[in-house]
Amino acid sequence: MTHIPILRAGKPYYSLSTARVPHFQTGEAVAHVSQANRGIIAKDFMQARRNQHILQALSVDALLAICQKAADLYEKADLPLGEAMQSPEAYIHSLSSTTGMPESLCRKNMAKITLVLREMRAVLGGLTRDLDLGLLDSGWSRTNGATLSFASQANVLGAILPSNSPGVHGLWLPAVPLKVPLVLRPGSQEPWTPYRIAQALLRAGLPPEALSFYPSDYSGATEILLRSGRSMLFGDQKTVQPWRHDHRVQIHGPGWSKVIIGTDKINDWEQYIDVIVTSAVANGGRSCLNASGLWVPKYGREIAEAVAKQMAQIEARAMDDPHAEIAAFANYQFARMVSDSIDAQLAGGSALDVTEKIRGSSRFVEAFDTAFLLPTTVFCKNTGHSLAQSEYLFPFISVVEAPQQDMLAEMGNTLVATAITEDADFIRDLFAAPNVDRLNIGPIPTMHISWDQPHEGNLFEHLYRQRSLQISKEYTVA
């Protein structure tokens, strides 16, 4: 049986306390994972400053070279997993077996992470707005005659990680060349990806002191959040809400992402159905970037039927089927509860499951010894319906009609808004909207990521602040 250890400053540590990582279909243990208690975590944090000094001794260029080498190792090499070695194919199989994500989607997420590691210089260019990265080595630089200096805000970046989508692990990776050590707490169903990334970085030459891996319960996660100068927290609304007003914690919660079609483009709505469906379905609908809402000024029912017609063609498939597009639910009862909740909200009659009408069957299905929720398109007859502001861990999209001038005020917070419009006034309103984070102008799927753009906050600005610096003319500072 595979036993995944804790990594304390990069060094494996096997705890007597372990947790099972079960197969999502059979419930049998795929691995045991050592558990870090709050005492171990607190003790190790006492070395945080020393660990950062070790990492800061390397240049940014050297760390970028480590990231590039790690990209190849993560993608192609057999890497340590406990006391054994794990091949890339074994990694994909294990990842699928505990998360319910089809192997085809696991491979796509693996490719995303590889790309981030390989193109890390471009990623940092986007985060720093093409600052001279040498200033992180020297502490300062002179740009266009102005003196620039940045101060680190933290000795570590703590990351409380999810189990729903491996691709999110690309978000904390820039901390490595930004010279901030990582403290990772993996999701209970998905230790595979952060552990494999860690091993790739260590094999590529990252100092072990720069990386710790603490599988733990909720108390361990809380300890990391409390002790980290800066952190990232992934989770549902209930998980992230207590930390929303803590400036040290960068929140990655529900996205409520949306596609918006402007009045100037709505008569051509048939051209945009593929963009809408891709936004809802890509990555199995599991990401905060997936569109859960479509807001249009008219033709809502017709558009909902066109979207539903495509989504109704997607079926439950086996995990090793290369054409699988949706993930299974590891928790059968949870899948049933989600489906029942949607049906209860539909019962009032002011919203309609258009997909079920076309498909002729329930979204909840049992197949391949597990449970699936099939893609669902709902037409809401008013903007205030609860399903107009809902997001789920499967492809779900609500279609809502509203006058263009009312959309931004009524649609709520939106991580990604794909706005299909060339209306200059509406675009200005979108730029000024405080409830819109990422903005795509034109028919760009909400899932399309440019890795040189920030996501739910800028990690460089989270980890560093600009400091005032004056140097006497008589002094030389290297």
Coordinates of C-alpha atoms in Angstrom, one line a residue:
M1 CA 0.0 0.0 0.0
T2 CA 1.4 3.4 -1.0
H3 CA 2.1 5.6 2.0
I4 CA 2.5 9.3 1.2
P5 CA 4.6 11.1 3.8
I6 CA 4.6 14.6 5.2
L7 CA 7.4 16.8 3.7
R8 CA 9.0 18.8 6.5
A9 CA 11.3 21.3 4.7
G10 CA 11.5 18.9 1.8
K11 CA 12.4 15.9 4.0
P12 CA 10.0 12.9 4.2
Y13 CA 8.4 12.3 7.6
Y14 CA 6.1 9.3 8.2
S15 CA 3.5 9.8 10.9
L16 CA 1.8 7.2 13.0
S17 CA -1.4 9.1 12.3
T18 CA -2.6 8.4 8.7
A19 CA -5.7 9.0 6.6
R20 CA -7.1 6.8 3.9
V21 CA -7.5 8.1 0.3
P22 CA -10.3 5.9 -1.0
H23 CA -11.1 4.8 -4.5
F24 CA -14.2 6.8 -5.5
Q25 CA -16.0 3.7 -6.8
T26 CA -15.0 0.9 -4.5
G27 CA -14.2 2.8 -1.3
E28 CA -11.0 0.7 -1.0
A29 CA -7.9 2.6 0.1
V30 CA -5.7 3.7 -2.8
A31 CA -3.1 5.2 -0.4
H32 CA -2.5 6.1 3.2
V33 CA -1.3 9.7 3.8
S34 CA 0.6 10.7 6.9
Q35 CA -1.2 13.4 8.9
A36 CA 0.5 16.5 10.3
N37 CA -0.9 17.7 13.6
R38 CA -0.9 21.4 14.7
G39 CA 2.2 20.8 16.9
I40 CA 4.4 19.6 14.1
I41 CA 3.2 22.5 11.8
A42 CA 3.8 25.1 14.6
K43 CA 7.2 23.8 15.4
D44 CA 8.3 23.8 11.7
F45 CA 7.2 27.4 11.2
M46 CA 9.9 28.4 13.7
Q47 CA 12.3 27.8 10.8
A48 CA 10.4 29.9 8.3
R49 CA 12.8 32.8 8.2
R50 CA 15.9 30.6 7.9
N51 CA 14.2 28.7 5.1
Q52 CA 13.5 31.9 3.2
H53 CA 17.1 33.0 3.5
I54 CA 18.2 29.8 1.9
L55 CA 15.8 30.3 -1.0
Q56 CA 16.7 34.0 -1.4
A57 CA 20.3 33.0 -2.0
L58 CA 19.4 31.7 -5.4
S59 CA 18.9 34.2 -8.3
V60 CA 15.5 34.5 -10.1
D61 CA 17.1 33.2 -13.2
A62 CA 18.3 30.1 -11.4
L63 CA 14.8 29.5 -10.0
L64 CA 13.3 30.0 -13.4
A65 CA 15.7 27.3 -14.8
I66 CA 14.6 25.0 -11.9
C67 CA 10.9 25.6 -13.0
Q68 CA 11.7 24.7 -16.6
K69 CA 13.5 21.5 -15.6
A70 CA 10.7 20.6 -13.2
A71 CA 8.2 20.9 -16.1
D72 CA 9.9 18.1 -17.9
L73 CA 10.2 16.0 -14.8
Y74 CA 6.6 16.5 -13.8
E75 CA 5.4 15.6 -17.3
K76 CA 7.7 12.7 -18.2
A77 CA 9.7 11.3 -15.3
D78 CA 9.2 8.6 -12.7
L79 CA 9.2 10.5 -9.4
P80 CA 9.2 9.4 -5.8
L81 CA 5.9 8.7 -4.2
G82 CA 6.6 7.6 -0.6
E83 CA 9.1 4.8 -0.8
A84 CA 8.2 3.8 -4.4
M85 CA 8.4 5.6 -7.8
Q86 CA 5.4 6.8 -9.7
S87 CA 5.3 7.1 -13.5
P88 CA 3.3 9.8 -15.3
E89 CA 0.6 7.2 -16.3
A90 CA 0.4 5.9 -12.7
Y91 CA -0.1 9.4 -11.5
I92 CA -2.9 10.0 -14.0
H93 CA -4.6 6.7 -13.0
S94 CA -4.3 7.5 -9.2
L95 CA -5.6 11.0 -9.7
S96 CA -8.6 9.8 -11.5
S97 CA -9.3 6.9 -9.1
T98 CA -9.7 9.1 -6.0
T99 CA -11.3 12.3 -7.6
G100 CA -13.7 10.8 -10.2
M101 CA -12.1 13.0 -12.9
P102 CA -11.8 11.1 -16.2
E103 CA -8.2 10.3 -17.2
S104 CA -8.6 12.5 -20.3
L105 CA -9.3 15.6 -18.2
C106 CA -6.5 14.6 -15.8
R107 CA -4.1 14.7 -18.7
K108 CA -5.4 18.1 -19.8
N109 CA -4.8 19.5 -16.3
M110 CA -1.3 18.0 -16.3
A111 CA -0.6 19.8 -19.5
K112 CA -1.8 23.1 -17.9
I113 CA 0.6 22.7 -15.0
T114 CA 3.5 21.7 -17.3
L115 CA 2.9 24.9 -19.3
V116 CA 2.9 27.2 -16.3
L117 CA 6.3 25.7 -15.1
R118 CA 7.7 25.9 -18.6
E119 CA 6.6 29.4 -19.3
M120 CA 7.2 30.8 -15.8
R121 CA 9.1 33.8 -17.1
A122 CA 6.1 35.0 -19.1
V123 CA 3.8 34.3 -16.1
L124 CA 6.0 36.5 -13.9
G125 CA 6.1 39.2 -16.6
G126 CA 2.3 39.4 -16.4
L127 CA 2.2 39.4 -12.6
T128 CA 4.9 42.1 -12.3
R129 CA 4.0 44.1 -15.4
D130 CA 7.4 43.3 -16.9
L131 CA 9.5 44.6 -14.0
D132 CA 13.2 43.9 -14.0
L133 CA 13.1 40.6 -12.0
G134 CA 16.7 41.3 -11.0
L135 CA 15.3 43.6 -8.3
L136 CA 14.3 40.5 -6.4
D137 CA 18.0 39.6 -6.3
S138 CA 19.5 43.0 -5.5
G139 CA 16.6 44.4 -3.6
W140 CA 16.2 47.4 -5.9
S141 CA 16.5 48.7 -9.4
R142 CA 16.3 51.9 -11.3
T143 CA 13.7 52.1 -14.0
N144 CA 13.2 55.1 -16.2
G145 CA 15.2 57.2 -13.7
A146 CA 13.0 56.0 -10.8
T147 CA 14.2 53.9 -7.9
L148 CA 12.1 50.8 -7.3
S149 CA 12.2 48.5 -4.3
F150 CA 9.9 45.8 -3.1
A151 CA 9.6 44.3 0.4
S152 CA 8.5 40.7 1.0
Q153 CA 5.3 40.5 3.0
A154 CA 5.8 36.9 4.2
N155 CA 8.4 34.3 5.0
V156 CA 6.1 31.6 3.5
L157 CA 3.1 31.3 1.2
G158 CA 0.6 28.8 2.8
A159 CA -1.8 27.1 0.4
I160 CA -4.9 25.2 1.5
L161 CA -5.6 23.3 -1.6
P162 CA -8.7 21.7 -3.2
S163 CA -9.5 18.3 -4.6
N164 CA -11.8 19.4 -7.5
S165 CA -9.4 20.4 -10.2
P166 CA -5.6 19.8 -10.5
G167 CA -5.2 22.7 -12.8
V168 CA -5.5 25.2 -9.9
H169 CA -2.1 24.1 -8.7
G170 CA -0.6 26.4 -11.4
L171 CA -1.7 29.4 -9.3
W172 CA 0.8 28.9 -6.4
L173 CA 3.8 27.9 -8.5
P174 CA 5.0 31.5 -9.2
A175 CA 5.9 31.7 -5.5
V176 CA 9.0 29.6 -6.2
P177 CA 10.8 32.2 -8.5
L178 CA 9.4 35.0 -6.4
K179 CA 11.6 33.6 -3.6
V180 CA 8.8 32.7 -1.1
P181 CA 8.9 29.2 0.4
L182 CA 5.7 27.1 0.0
V183 CA 3.7 25.4 2.7
L184 CA 1.1 23.1 1.1
R185 CA -1.9 21.4 2.6
P186 CA -3.4 19.1 0.0
G187 CA -7.1 18.3 -0.5
S188 CA -8.1 15.0 1.2
Q189 CA -8.9 13.3 -2.2
E190 CA -6.0 14.8 -4.1
P191 CA -2.6 14.6 -2.6
W192 CA -1.2 13.4 -5.9
T193 CA -0.6 16.6 -7.8
P194 CA 1.0 18.8 -5.2
Y195 CA 3.2 15.9 -4.1
R196 CA 4.3 15.2 -7.6
I197 CA 5.0 18.9 -8.3
A198 CA 7.0 19.1 -5.1
Q199 CA 9.1 16.1 -6.1
A200 CA 9.7 17.5 -9.6
L201 CA 10.9 20.8 -8.1
L202 CA 13.2 19.1 -5.6
R203 CA 14.7 16.8 -8.3
A204 CA 15.2 19.9 -10.4
G205 CA 17.3 21.5 -7.7
L206 CA 15.0 23.5 -5.5
P207 CA 16.4 23.7 -2.0
P208 CA 14.3 21.4 0.2
E209 CA 13.9 24.1 2.8
A210 CA 11.7 26.0 0.2
L211 CA 8.9 23.4 0.3
S212 CA 6.8 21.7 2.9
F213 CA 3.8 19.4 2.4
Y214 CA 1.4 18.9 5.4
P215 CA -1.6 16.7 4.8
S216 CA -3.8 17.4 7.8
D217 CA -7.4 17.9 9.1
Y218 CA -9.1 21.2 9.4
S219 CA -7.2 22.2 12.5
G220 CA -3.9 21.8 10.6
A221 CA -5.2 23.9 7.8
T222 CA -6.2 26.6 10.3
E223 CA -2.7 26.5 11.8
I224 CA -1.2 27.1 8.4
L225 CA -3.5 30.1 7.7
L226 CA -2.9 31.6 11.1
R227 CA 0.9 31.3 10.9
S228 CA 1.5 32.2 7.2
G229 CA 2.3 35.8 6.5
R230 CA 0.4 35.3 3.2
S231 CA -1.7 32.4 2.1
M232 CA -4.2 31.1 -0.5
L233 CA -7.4 29.4 0.5
F234 CA -9.4 27.3 -1.9
G235 CA -12.9 26.1 -0.9
D236 CA -16.6 26.6 -1.1
Q237 CA -18.5 29.5 0.3
K238 CA -18.7 28.0 3.8
T239 CA -15.0 27.4 3.9
V240 CA -13.8 30.7 2.7
Q241 CA -16.3 33.0 4.3
P242 CA -14.6 33.3 7.8
W243 CA -11.4 34.5 6.1
R244 CA -12.8 36.9 3.6
H245 CA -11.7 40.0 5.5
D246 CA -8.2 38.8 6.5
H247 CA -5.9 40.6 4.2
R248 CA -3.2 37.9 4.5
V249 CA -5.5 35.3 2.9
Q250 CA -6.1 35.3 -0.9
I251 CA -9.5 33.7 -1.4
H252 CA -10.3 31.3 -4.2
G253 CA -13.9 30.4 -3.7
P254 CA -17.0 30.0 -6.0
G255 CA -16.6 31.9 -9.3
W256 CA -20.2 32.5 -10.5
S257 CA -18.6 33.1 -13.9
K258 CA -20.9 34.3 -16.7
V259 CA -21.3 34.8 -20.4
I260 CA -23.0 38.1 -21.3
I261 CA -24.4 38.9 -24.8
G262 CA -24.9 42.6 -25.5
T263 CA -27.9 44.1 -27.2
D264 CA -25.7 44.8 -30.3
K265 CA -24.8 41.1 -30.7
I266 CA -28.0 39.3 -29.5
N267 CA -29.5 38.9 -33.0
D268 CA -26.5 36.8 -33.9
W269 CA -26.8 34.5 -30.8
E270 CA -26.6 31.3 -32.8
Q271 CA -22.9 32.1 -33.6
Y272 CA -22.0 31.9 -29.9
I273 CA -23.5 28.7 -28.8
D274 CA -20.2 26.8 -29.0
V275 CA -18.5 29.4 -26.8
I276 CA -21.3 29.2 -24.2
V277 CA -21.2 25.4 -24.1
T278 CA -17.4 25.2 -23.9
S279 CA -17.5 27.8 -21.0
A280 CA -20.0 25.6 -19.1
V281 CA -18.6 22.1 -19.9
A282 CA -14.8 22.3 -20.2
N283 CA -12.9 20.5 -17.4
G284 CA -16.1 18.7 -16.4
G285 CA -17.7 21.9 -15.1
R286 CA -15.6 21.7 -11.9
S287 CA -13.7 25.0 -12.1
C288 CA -14.6 28.4 -10.8
L289 CA -13.9 29.6 -14.3
N290 CA -16.7 27.5 -15.7
A291 CA -19.7 29.7 -16.7
S292 CA -22.7 29.1 -14.4
G293 CA -24.8 31.9 -15.9
L294 CA -25.7 33.3 -19.3
W295 CA -27.2 36.8 -19.3
V296 CA -29.0 38.0 -22.4
P297 CA -31.3 40.9 -23.2
K298 CA -33.8 38.7 -25.2
Y299 CA -34.3 35.3 -26.9
G300 CA -33.5 33.7 -23.5
R301 CA -35.7 30.6 -24.0
E302 CA -34.5 30.0 -27.6
I303 CA -30.9 30.3 -26.5
A304 CA -31.4 28.0 -23.6
E305 CA -32.9 25.4 -25.9
A306 CA -29.9 25.6 -28.3
V307 CA -27.4 25.3 -25.4
A308 CA -29.4 22.4 -23.9
K309 CA -29.5 20.6 -27.2
Q310 CA -25.7 20.4 -27.2
M311 CA -25.3 19.7 -23.5
A312 CA -27.9 16.9 -23.6
Q313 CA -25.6 14.9 -26.0
I314 CA -23.0 14.5 -23.2
E315 CA -23.2 11.2 -21.5
A316 CA -21.6 9.5 -18.5
R317 CA -18.6 7.5 -19.6
A318 CA -16.0 5.3 -18.0
M319 CA -13.0 7.0 -16.4
D320 CA -10.6 5.6 -19.1
D321 CA -12.8 6.6 -22.0
P322 CA -10.8 9.1 -24.1
H323 CA -14.1 10.9 -24.9
A324 CA -15.3 11.3 -21.3
E325 CA -16.2 14.9 -20.6
I326 CA -17.7 14.9 -17.1
A327 CA -16.5 13.7 -13.8
A328 CA -18.1 11.2 -11.5
F329 CA -19.1 12.1 -7.9
A330 CA -17.0 10.3 -5.3
N331 CA -19.9 10.8 -2.9
Y332 CA -23.1 9.2 -4.2
Q333 CA -25.3 10.8 -1.6
F334 CA -23.9 14.2 -2.2
A335 CA -24.7 13.9 -6.0
R336 CA -28.3 12.9 -5.1
M337 CA -28.6 15.8 -2.7
V338 CA -27.4 18.3 -5.3
S339 CA -29.8 17.0 -7.9
D340 CA -32.7 17.0 -5.4
S341 CA -31.9 20.6 -4.4
I342 CA -32.0 21.8 -8.0
D343 CA -35.4 20.0 -8.5
A344 CA -36.8 21.7 -5.3
Q345 CA -35.8 25.1 -6.7
L346 CA -37.5 24.3 -10.0
A347 CA -40.7 23.3 -8.3
G348 CA -42.1 26.8 -8.1
G349 CA -42.5 27.0 -11.9
S350 CA -40.5 30.2 -12.5
A351 CA -37.5 28.2 -13.8
L352 CA -37.3 25.2 -16.2
D353 CA -34.7 22.5 -16.7
V354 CA -34.6 22.7 -20.5
T355 CA -32.0 19.9 -20.8
E356 CA -34.2 17.3 -19.0
K357 CA -37.0 18.1 -21.4
I358 CA -34.7 17.4 -24.4
R359 CA -32.9 14.4 -22.9
G360 CA -36.0 12.9 -21.5
S361 CA -34.3 11.6 -18.4
S362 CA -33.0 12.9 -15.0
R363 CA -29.7 14.6 -14.7
F364 CA -28.8 12.1 -11.9
V365 CA -27.7 8.8 -13.3
E366 CA -25.9 5.7 -12.0
A367 CA -23.4 4.2 -14.3
F368 CA -20.0 2.4 -14.1
D369 CA -20.6 1.7 -10.4
T370 CA -20.9 5.4 -9.5
A371 CA -23.0 8.5 -9.8
F372 CA -23.0 11.3 -12.3
L373 CA -24.9 14.6 -12.8
L374 CA -25.4 15.2 -16.5
P375 CA -25.0 18.7 -17.9
T376 CA -28.0 20.9 -17.1
T377 CA -29.3 24.1 -18.7
V378 CA -32.0 26.0 -16.8
F379 CA -34.0 28.9 -18.1
C380 CA -34.9 31.4 -15.3
K381 CA -38.0 33.6 -15.9
N382 CA -36.7 36.3 -13.6
T383 CA -33.4 37.6 -12.4
G384 CA -34.2 37.0 -8.7
H385 CA -34.6 33.2 -9.0
S386 CA -32.2 31.3 -6.8
L387 CA -30.8 29.2 -9.7
A388 CA -29.8 32.4 -11.5
Q389 CA -27.1 32.8 -8.9
S390 CA -26.1 29.1 -8.4
E391 CA -22.9 27.2 -9.1
Y392 CA -22.3 23.4 -8.8
L393 CA -19.5 20.9 -9.3
F394 CA -20.8 19.8 -12.7
P395 CA -21.7 21.5 -15.9
F396 CA -24.7 23.7 -15.0
I397 CA -25.7 27.0 -16.6
S398 CA -28.7 29.2 -16.0
V399 CA -30.0 31.4 -18.8
V400 CA -31.4 34.7 -17.6
E401 CA -33.1 37.6 -19.5
A402 CA -32.5 41.1 -18.3
P403 CA -32.2 44.6 -19.9
Q404 CA -28.6 45.3 -20.7
Q405 CA -28.6 48.4 -18.5
D406 CA -29.6 46.2 -15.5
M407 CA -27.3 43.3 -16.0
L408 CA -24.3 44.4 -14.1
A409 CA -26.3 45.5 -11.1
E410 CA -28.4 42.3 -10.9
M411 CA -26.0 39.5 -11.9
G412 CA -23.9 39.6 -8.7
N413 CA -20.2 38.9 -8.3
T414 CA -18.5 37.3 -11.3
L415 CA -15.0 35.9 -11.3
V416 CA -15.0 35.7 -15.2
A417 CA -17.3 37.7 -17.4
T418 CA -17.1 37.0 -21.1
A419 CA -18.9 39.9 -22.7
I420 CA -19.9 39.5 -26.3
T421 CA -20.4 43.1 -27.3
E422 CA -18.7 46.0 -29.2
D423 CA -21.0 48.6 -27.5
A424 CA -18.4 51.2 -26.3
D425 CA -20.7 52.5 -23.5
F426 CA -21.4 48.9 -22.2
I427 CA -17.7 48.1 -22.3
R428 CA -16.9 51.1 -20.3
D429 CA -19.5 50.0 -17.7
L430 CA -17.9 46.6 -17.6
F431 CA -14.4 48.1 -17.0
A432 CA -15.9 50.1 -14.1
A433 CA -17.9 47.2 -12.6
P434 CA -16.4 46.3 -9.2
N435 CA -18.2 42.9 -9.2
V436 CA -16.3 41.7 -12.3
D437 CA -12.9 40.3 -11.8
R438 CA -11.5 38.7 -15.0
L439 CA -13.0 40.3 -18.2
N440 CA -13.0 38.8 -21.7
I441 CA -14.3 41.1 -24.5
G442 CA -15.6 39.0 -27.4
P443 CA -16.4 35.3 -27.8
I444 CA -13.7 33.9 -25.6
P445 CA -14.7 30.9 -23.4
T446 CA -14.6 31.8 -19.7
M447 CA -12.2 28.8 -19.2
H448 CA -9.6 30.3 -21.6
I449 CA -6.7 31.4 -19.4
S450 CA -3.8 33.7 -20.3
W451 CA -1.3 32.7 -17.7
D452 CA 0.4 36.0 -17.9
Q453 CA -2.7 37.6 -16.4
P454 CA -3.6 37.6 -12.7
H455 CA -6.3 35.3 -11.4
E456 CA -8.4 36.2 -8.3
G457 CA -5.8 38.7 -7.2
N458 CA -2.2 39.2 -8.2
L459 CA 0.2 36.8 -6.4
F460 CA 3.1 39.2 -6.8
E461 CA 1.2 42.0 -5.1
H462 CA 0.0 39.5 -2.5
L463 CA 3.6 38.6 -1.6
Y464 CA 5.3 41.9 -2.1
R465 CA 4.7 45.6 -1.4
Q466 CA 6.5 48.5 -2.9
R467 CA 8.7 50.3 -0.4
S468 CA 10.2 53.8 -0.5
L469 CA 13.9 53.7 -1.0
Q470 CA 16.5 56.5 -1.1
I471 CA 20.2 56.0 -1.5
S472 CA 22.8 58.6 -0.6
K473 CA 24.8 59.7 -3.6
E474 CA 28.0 58.9 -1.6
Y475 CA 27.0 55.3 -1.2
T476 CA 27.2 52.4 -3.6
V477 CA 24.6 49.7 -3.2
A478 CA 25.1 46.6 -5.4

